[in-house]
Structure formats: structure tokens, C-alpha cells
Tab-separated table of C-alpha atoms in Angstrom:
chain	number	residue	atom	x	y	z
A	764	ASN	CA	-12.362	9.097	-13.525
A	765	ALA	CA	-8.858	7.980	-14.400
A	766	GLY	CA	-8.051	7.607	-10.698
A	767	VAL	CA	-4.326	7.727	-9.943
A	768	THR	CA	-2.030	7.763	-12.955
A	769	GLN	CA	1.735	7.348	-13.026
A	770	THR	CA	4.289	7.880	-15.759
A	771	PRO	CA	6.475	6.339	-16.946
A	772	LYS	CA	5.665	2.651	-16.411
A	773	PHE	CA	9.280	1.605	-16.838
A	774	GLN	CA	12.551	3.514	-16.648
A	775	VAL	CA	16.228	2.631	-16.758
A	776	LEU	CA	18.743	5.141	-15.442
A	777	LYS	CA	22.478	5.247	-15.065
A	778	THR	CA	24.001	6.019	-11.688
A	779	GLY	CA	24.057	9.773	-11.113
A	780	GLN	CA	21.269	10.638	-13.516
A	781	SER	CA	18.233	12.536	-12.342
A	782	MET	CA	14.618	12.065	-13.232
A	783	THR	CA	11.074	12.820	-12.150
A	784	LEU	CA	8.353	10.262	-11.652
A	785	GLN	CA	4.970	11.769	-12.379
A	786	CYS	CA	1.800	11.154	-10.396
A	787	ALA	CA	-1.625	12.681	-10.905
A	788	GLN	CA	-5.076	12.063	-9.467
A	789	ASP	CA	-8.455	13.368	-10.548
A	790	MET	CA	-10.424	12.610	-7.412
A	791	ASN	CA	-9.713	15.910	-5.641
A	792	HIS	CA	-7.944	14.037	-2.864
A	793	GLU	CA	-6.042	16.027	-0.269
A	794	TYR	CA	-3.614	13.325	0.726
A	795	MET	CA	-1.006	11.909	-1.643
A	796	SER	CA	1.973	9.721	-0.996
A	797	TRP	CA	4.869	7.898	-2.613
A	798	TYR	CA	5.967	4.391	-1.706
A	799	ARG	CA	8.677	2.085	-2.861
A	800	GLN	CA	8.178	-1.651	-2.982
A	801	ASP	CA	11.106	-4.008	-2.599
A	802	PRO	CA	11.003	-7.801	-2.337
A	803	GLY	CA	10.325	-8.981	1.188
A	804	MET	CA	9.948	-5.457	2.545
A	805	GLY	CA	6.400	-4.522	1.661
A	806	LEU	CA	5.709	-0.899	0.854
A	807	ARG	CA	7.696	1.829	2.532
A	808	LEU	CA	6.603	5.436	2.607
A	809	ILE	CA	8.993	7.898	0.963
A	810	HIS	CA	7.179	11.240	1.160
A	811	TYR	CA	3.631	12.371	1.579
A	812	SER	CA	1.518	15.488	1.232
A	813	VAL	CA	-1.612	16.526	3.110
A	814	GLY	CA	-2.478	19.266	0.643
A	815	ALA	CA	-1.088	21.643	-1.946
A	816	GLY	CA	2.076	23.267	-0.663
A	817	ILE	CA	2.465	20.852	2.263
A	818	THR	CA	4.827	17.880	2.157
A	819	ASP	CA	6.619	15.781	4.729
A	820	GLN	CA	9.048	12.907	4.939
A	821	GLY	CA	8.116	9.299	5.395
A	822	GLU	CA	10.187	6.325	6.418
A	823	VAL	CA	12.770	6.371	3.593
A	824	PRO	CA	13.083	9.935	2.211
A	825	ASN	CA	16.824	10.111	1.494
A	826	GLY	CA	17.652	10.680	-2.165
A	827	TYR	CA	14.151	11.833	-3.074
A	828	ASN	CA	12.460	15.214	-3.304
A	829	VAL	CA	8.812	16.110	-3.711
A	830	SER	CA	6.678	19.175	-4.167
A	831	ARG	CA	2.928	19.720	-4.379
A	832	SER	CA	1.990	22.846	-6.292
A	833	THR	CA	-1.508	21.632	-7.195
A	834	THR	CA	-4.032	19.265	-5.651
A	835	GLU	CA	-3.784	16.957	-8.654
A	836	ASP	CA	-0.045	16.445	-9.081
A	837	PHE	CA	2.633	15.042	-6.809
A	838	PRO	CA	5.920	14.402	-8.657
A	839	LEU	CA	8.812	12.491	-7.116
A	840	ARG	CA	12.325	13.583	-8.036
A	841	LEU	CA	15.474	11.507	-7.906
A	842	LEU	CA	18.330	13.990	-7.819
A	843	SER	CA	21.230	11.591	-8.381
A	844	ALA	CA	20.093	8.032	-8.952
A	845	ALA	CA	21.830	5.176	-7.154
A	846	PRO	CA	21.521	1.401	-7.669
A	847	SER	CA	19.870	1.202	-4.225
A	848	GLN	CA	16.936	3.115	-5.695
A	849	THR	CA	16.112	0.280	-8.052
A	850	SER	CA	12.555	-0.511	-7.046
A	851	VAL	CA	8.914	-0.298	-7.968
A	852	TYR	CA	7.387	3.047	-7.048
A	853	PHE	CA	3.753	3.551	-6.242
A	854	CYS	CA	1.844	6.756	-5.871
A	855	ALA	CA	-1.347	6.787	-3.804
A	856	SER	CA	-4.031	9.264	-2.853
A	857	SER	CA	-6.838	9.425	-0.324
A	858	TYR	CA	-9.637	11.770	0.617
A	859	SER	CA	-7.849	12.617	3.824
A	860	ARG	CA	-5.243	11.191	6.131
A	861	GLY	CA	-6.052	7.830	7.644
A	862	HIS	CA	-8.595	6.959	4.997
A	863	GLU	CA	-8.259	4.264	2.356
A	864	GLN	CA	-5.639	4.951	-0.256
A	865	PHE	CA	-6.053	4.501	-3.992
A	866	PHE	CA	-2.943	3.341	-5.786
A	867	GLY	CA	-1.512	4.014	-9.202
A	868	PRO	CA	-0.200	1.194	-11.424
A	869	GLY	CA	3.424	1.761	-10.438
A	870	THR	CA	6.722	2.690	-12.077
A	871	ARG	CA	9.439	0.067	-12.321
A	872	LEU	CA	12.802	1.813	-12.037
A	873	THR	CA	16.179	0.226	-12.645
A	874	VAL	CA	19.384	2.100	-11.856
A	875	LEU	CA	22.506	0.663	-13.431
B	1242	ALA	CA	6.780	2.683	16.858
B	1243	GLN	CA	3.945	1.338	14.802
B	1244	SER	CA	4.481	-1.970	13.050
B	1245	VAL	CA	2.540	-4.511	11.080
B	1246	THR	CA	3.460	-8.176	11.026
B	1247	GLN	CA	2.362	-10.711	8.485
B	1248	PRO	CA	3.990	-13.890	9.771
B	1249	ASP	CA	3.340	-15.983	6.666
B	1250	ILE	CA	5.552	-15.057	3.731
B	1251	HIS	CA	3.981	-17.598	1.420
B	1252	ILE	CA	0.860	-19.765	1.617
B	1253	THR	CA	-0.321	-22.474	-0.753
B	1254	VAL	CA	-3.910	-23.661	-0.735
B	1255	SER	CA	-6.009	-25.874	-2.958
B	1256	GLU	CA	-8.794	-24.348	-4.964
B	1257	GLY	CA	-12.018	-24.562	-2.977
B	1258	ALA	CA	-10.240	-24.708	0.368
B	1259	SER	CA	-10.644	-22.077	3.038
B	1260	LEU	CA	-8.048	-19.386	3.603
B	1261	GLU	CA	-6.854	-17.347	6.537
B	1262	LEU	CA	-4.079	-14.772	6.281
B	1263	ARG	CA	-2.720	-13.417	9.520
B	1264	CYS	CA	-1.994	-9.830	10.432
B	1265	ASN	CA	-0.860	-8.436	13.759
B	1266	TYR	CA	-0.165	-4.834	14.535
B	1267	SER	CA	1.614	-2.936	17.215
B	1268	TYR	CA	0.085	0.388	18.059
B	1269	GLY	CA	-0.898	2.370	21.111
B	1270	ALA	CA	-4.529	2.785	20.134
B	1271	THR	CA	-6.861	1.047	17.732
B	1272	PRO	CA	-5.813	2.187	14.283
B	1273	TYR	CA	-7.654	2.064	11.013
B	1274	LEU	CA	-7.025	-1.348	9.438
B	1275	PHE	CA	-6.905	-2.380	5.799
B	1276	TRP	CA	-6.264	-5.338	3.553
B	1277	TYR	CA	-5.011	-4.805	0.020
B	1278	VAL	CA	-4.405	-7.269	-2.793
B	1279	GLN	CA	-1.800	-6.966	-5.528
B	1280	SER	CA	-1.933	-9.094	-8.640
B	1281	PRO	CA	1.351	-9.611	-10.512
B	1282	GLY	CA	2.543	-6.427	-12.187
B	1283	GLN	CA	-0.388	-4.437	-10.867
B	1284	GLY	CA	-1.044	-1.781	-8.281
B	1285	LEU	CA	-2.781	-2.396	-4.982
B	1286	GLN	CA	-6.524	-2.793	-4.685
B	1287	LEU	CA	-8.430	-2.359	-1.444
B	1288	LEU	CA	-10.199	-5.519	-0.271
B	1289	LEU	CA	-11.721	-4.207	2.942
B	1290	LYS	CA	-11.235	-1.815	5.822
B	1291	TYR	CA	-12.084	-1.453	9.482
B	1292	PHE	CA	-12.706	1.909	11.059
B	1293	SER	CA	-15.091	1.150	13.926
B	1294	GLY	CA	-18.221	-0.759	14.832
B	1295	ASP	CA	-18.801	-4.381	13.887
B	1296	THR	CA	-15.510	-6.218	14.217
B	1297	LEU	CA	-16.309	-8.556	11.327
B	1298	VAL	CA	-16.052	-6.662	8.072
B	1299	GLN	CA	-17.000	-7.818	4.621
B	1300	GLY	CA	-15.038	-6.903	1.549
B	1301	ILE	CA	-14.939	-7.482	-2.149
B	1302	LYS	CA	-14.380	-10.843	-3.871
B	1303	GLY	CA	-15.914	-12.765	-0.949
B	1304	PHE	CA	-13.253	-11.797	1.593
B	1305	GLU	CA	-13.891	-10.922	5.206
B	1306	ALA	CA	-11.697	-9.912	8.116
B	1307	GLU	CA	-12.136	-9.903	11.856
B	1308	PHE	CA	-10.670	-7.312	14.170
B	1309	LYS	CA	-9.671	-8.686	17.556
B	1310	ARG	CA	-8.570	-5.945	19.898
B	1311	SER	CA	-7.308	-8.319	22.580
B	1312	GLN	CA	-4.973	-9.981	20.101
B	1313	SER	CA	-4.101	-6.866	18.065
B	1314	SER	CA	-5.021	-8.864	14.999
B	1315	PHE	CA	-6.928	-8.329	11.782
B	1316	ASN	CA	-6.939	-11.663	9.978
B	1317	LEU	CA	-8.277	-12.034	6.459
B	1318	ARG	CA	-10.473	-15.007	5.576
B	1319	LYS	CA	-12.213	-16.539	2.609
B	1320	PRO	CA	-14.317	-19.690	2.868
B	1321	SER	CA	-13.537	-21.028	-0.609
B	1322	VAL	CA	-10.526	-19.893	-2.606
B	1323	HIS	CA	-10.615	-19.473	-6.376
B	1324	TRP	CA	-7.614	-19.764	-8.693
B	1325	SER	CA	-7.971	-16.049	-9.456
B	1326	ASP	CA	-7.221	-15.242	-5.796
B	1327	ALA	CA	-3.547	-16.026	-6.340
B	1328	ALA	CA	-1.805	-12.750	-5.555
B	1329	GLU	CA	0.124	-10.856	-2.905
B	1330	TYR	CA	-1.869	-9.662	0.109
B	1331	PHE	CA	-0.898	-6.740	2.280
B	1332	CYS	CA	-2.206	-5.697	5.657
B	1333	ALA	CA	-1.913	-2.003	6.502
B	1334	VAL	CA	-2.637	0.256	9.442
B	1335	ALA	CA	-3.091	3.991	9.742
B	1336	ALA	CA	-3.256	6.030	12.900
B	1337	ARG	CA	-6.566	7.731	13.562
B	1338	GLY	CA	-5.805	11.316	12.632
B	1339	GLY	CA	-2.280	10.410	11.637
B	1340	ASN	CA	-0.522	10.951	8.369
B	1341	GLN	CA	1.157	7.655	7.654
B	1342	PHE	CA	0.195	4.216	6.489
B	1343	TYR	CA	2.242	1.239	7.614
B	1344	PHE	CA	2.263	-1.882	5.497
B	1345	GLY	CA	3.158	-5.426	6.373
B	1346	THR	CA	5.683	-7.269	4.248
B	1347	GLY	CA	2.969	-9.175	2.453
B	1348	THR	CA	1.799	-12.776	2.064
B	1349	SER	CA	2.068	-14.437	-1.308
B	1350	LEU	CA	-0.819	-16.791	-2.047
B	1351	THR	CA	-0.539	-19.683	-4.473
B	1352	VAL	CA	-3.674	-21.606	-5.419
B	1353	ILE	CA	-3.272	-25.123	-6.748
B	1354	PRO	CA	-5.993	-26.872	-8.754
């Protein structure tokens, strides 16, 4: 099992550019989520999904879109990047809601 | 609203000393409780979890945590710290049947020889 994989590992964007952060898991987990990690603020939930075709907003959803067309994949889209979105992004998955989450290695994003 | 508090931003301990990292939560009912560890530049790894039953739970790498309902706490302990334990530690809660995890802001652990 590869577990939770994320690509790319690093990315630099200019303000206004768009991009998609990829996340995939091979554990057949229903629940997937995206977090951002900023110094002194822990991890904050951006969006989550409880199954294919079902997504919902977390604590900090503005500026981000998600979709879940398959159980395995849960991409995060930045429509128009802003410097405030400079952060480390983590994708996680779990067997079901409330259960332990397995994390990917993260994507470090810088928006200039 | 649910919240998780880790009152210690940074802790320094000597190798071989004991360790206790504090975690308090605010929630209407007993949630699921977790401790994760993050080494520099890495993702998060689960140390241990509490769902129900025995309030003292054992985890990986010699860590344990005790759930105290009366204090809304879930403190992480290790009797003898190793240099490799230097990392960031996060406490997290999830509502039973709920969809969201809530993380504390983390405690950074430095281990001195």
C-alpha cells in the first residue's frame, strides 16, 4: 500500500494563477480531507468528503474548490492564488468519519 | 464550538527525562481523542487514540495518554525521552459520528543531550 500520496511536493505560484493539488489513497477509505498548516495555528480543515460525489466545507474553505469523482482521488483546486494561501497542505483519509486519519507527506505552496 | 488547547507552545527536556504534553478540549460530549507526531518536513503520524474503555491508552514509541473526563484532558506522557522524540506533537478531537477533526496548535519538543 502506498497509503496517501500527494503531488507536487513543492510549488511556487504567482498571484492569480490557478492550480490543482493532487491527493490519492489506496486504502478504500470513505473519508478524505484537506488541511492547511500555518505556523502557530495547527492544522485547519479546508474541505472534506464522506464519499464519492459528496463534499462539504471545513473551517477555511474560501478560495478552494474540491470534487470527489472516485473513492481514491480528492483534488484541491486553487482558482486564483493569493499570498495568503502560502502554506503547507496536507491530505488525509480515514475508514470513516471520526476514525483515525492517515496523512500524506504534504505540499509546500508559496504564492508570490 | 469545539476547540482543542495545547497550552505549551514549546517544551525542552533532557534526554532520559520524563515528558508530559498537555491537551484540553472543549466539547459537549466525550469525543474521540488522538495524538499525532510530526517530524520536520514530514506528514503526521498517529501515536495513539482513545475511543472508549480504559482511560489509559498505550501508543507507539513508548508513549501513553490518559483521558480524564472531569478535566476534559488527554495528556500525553513518556517516561524517558529519546533524542529522536524531538518533533511537533498535535492533539486532535473528532465528534462521535461527526465529520470534522479539530487540531490543537501543537507543542514543539526539543530534546537536549
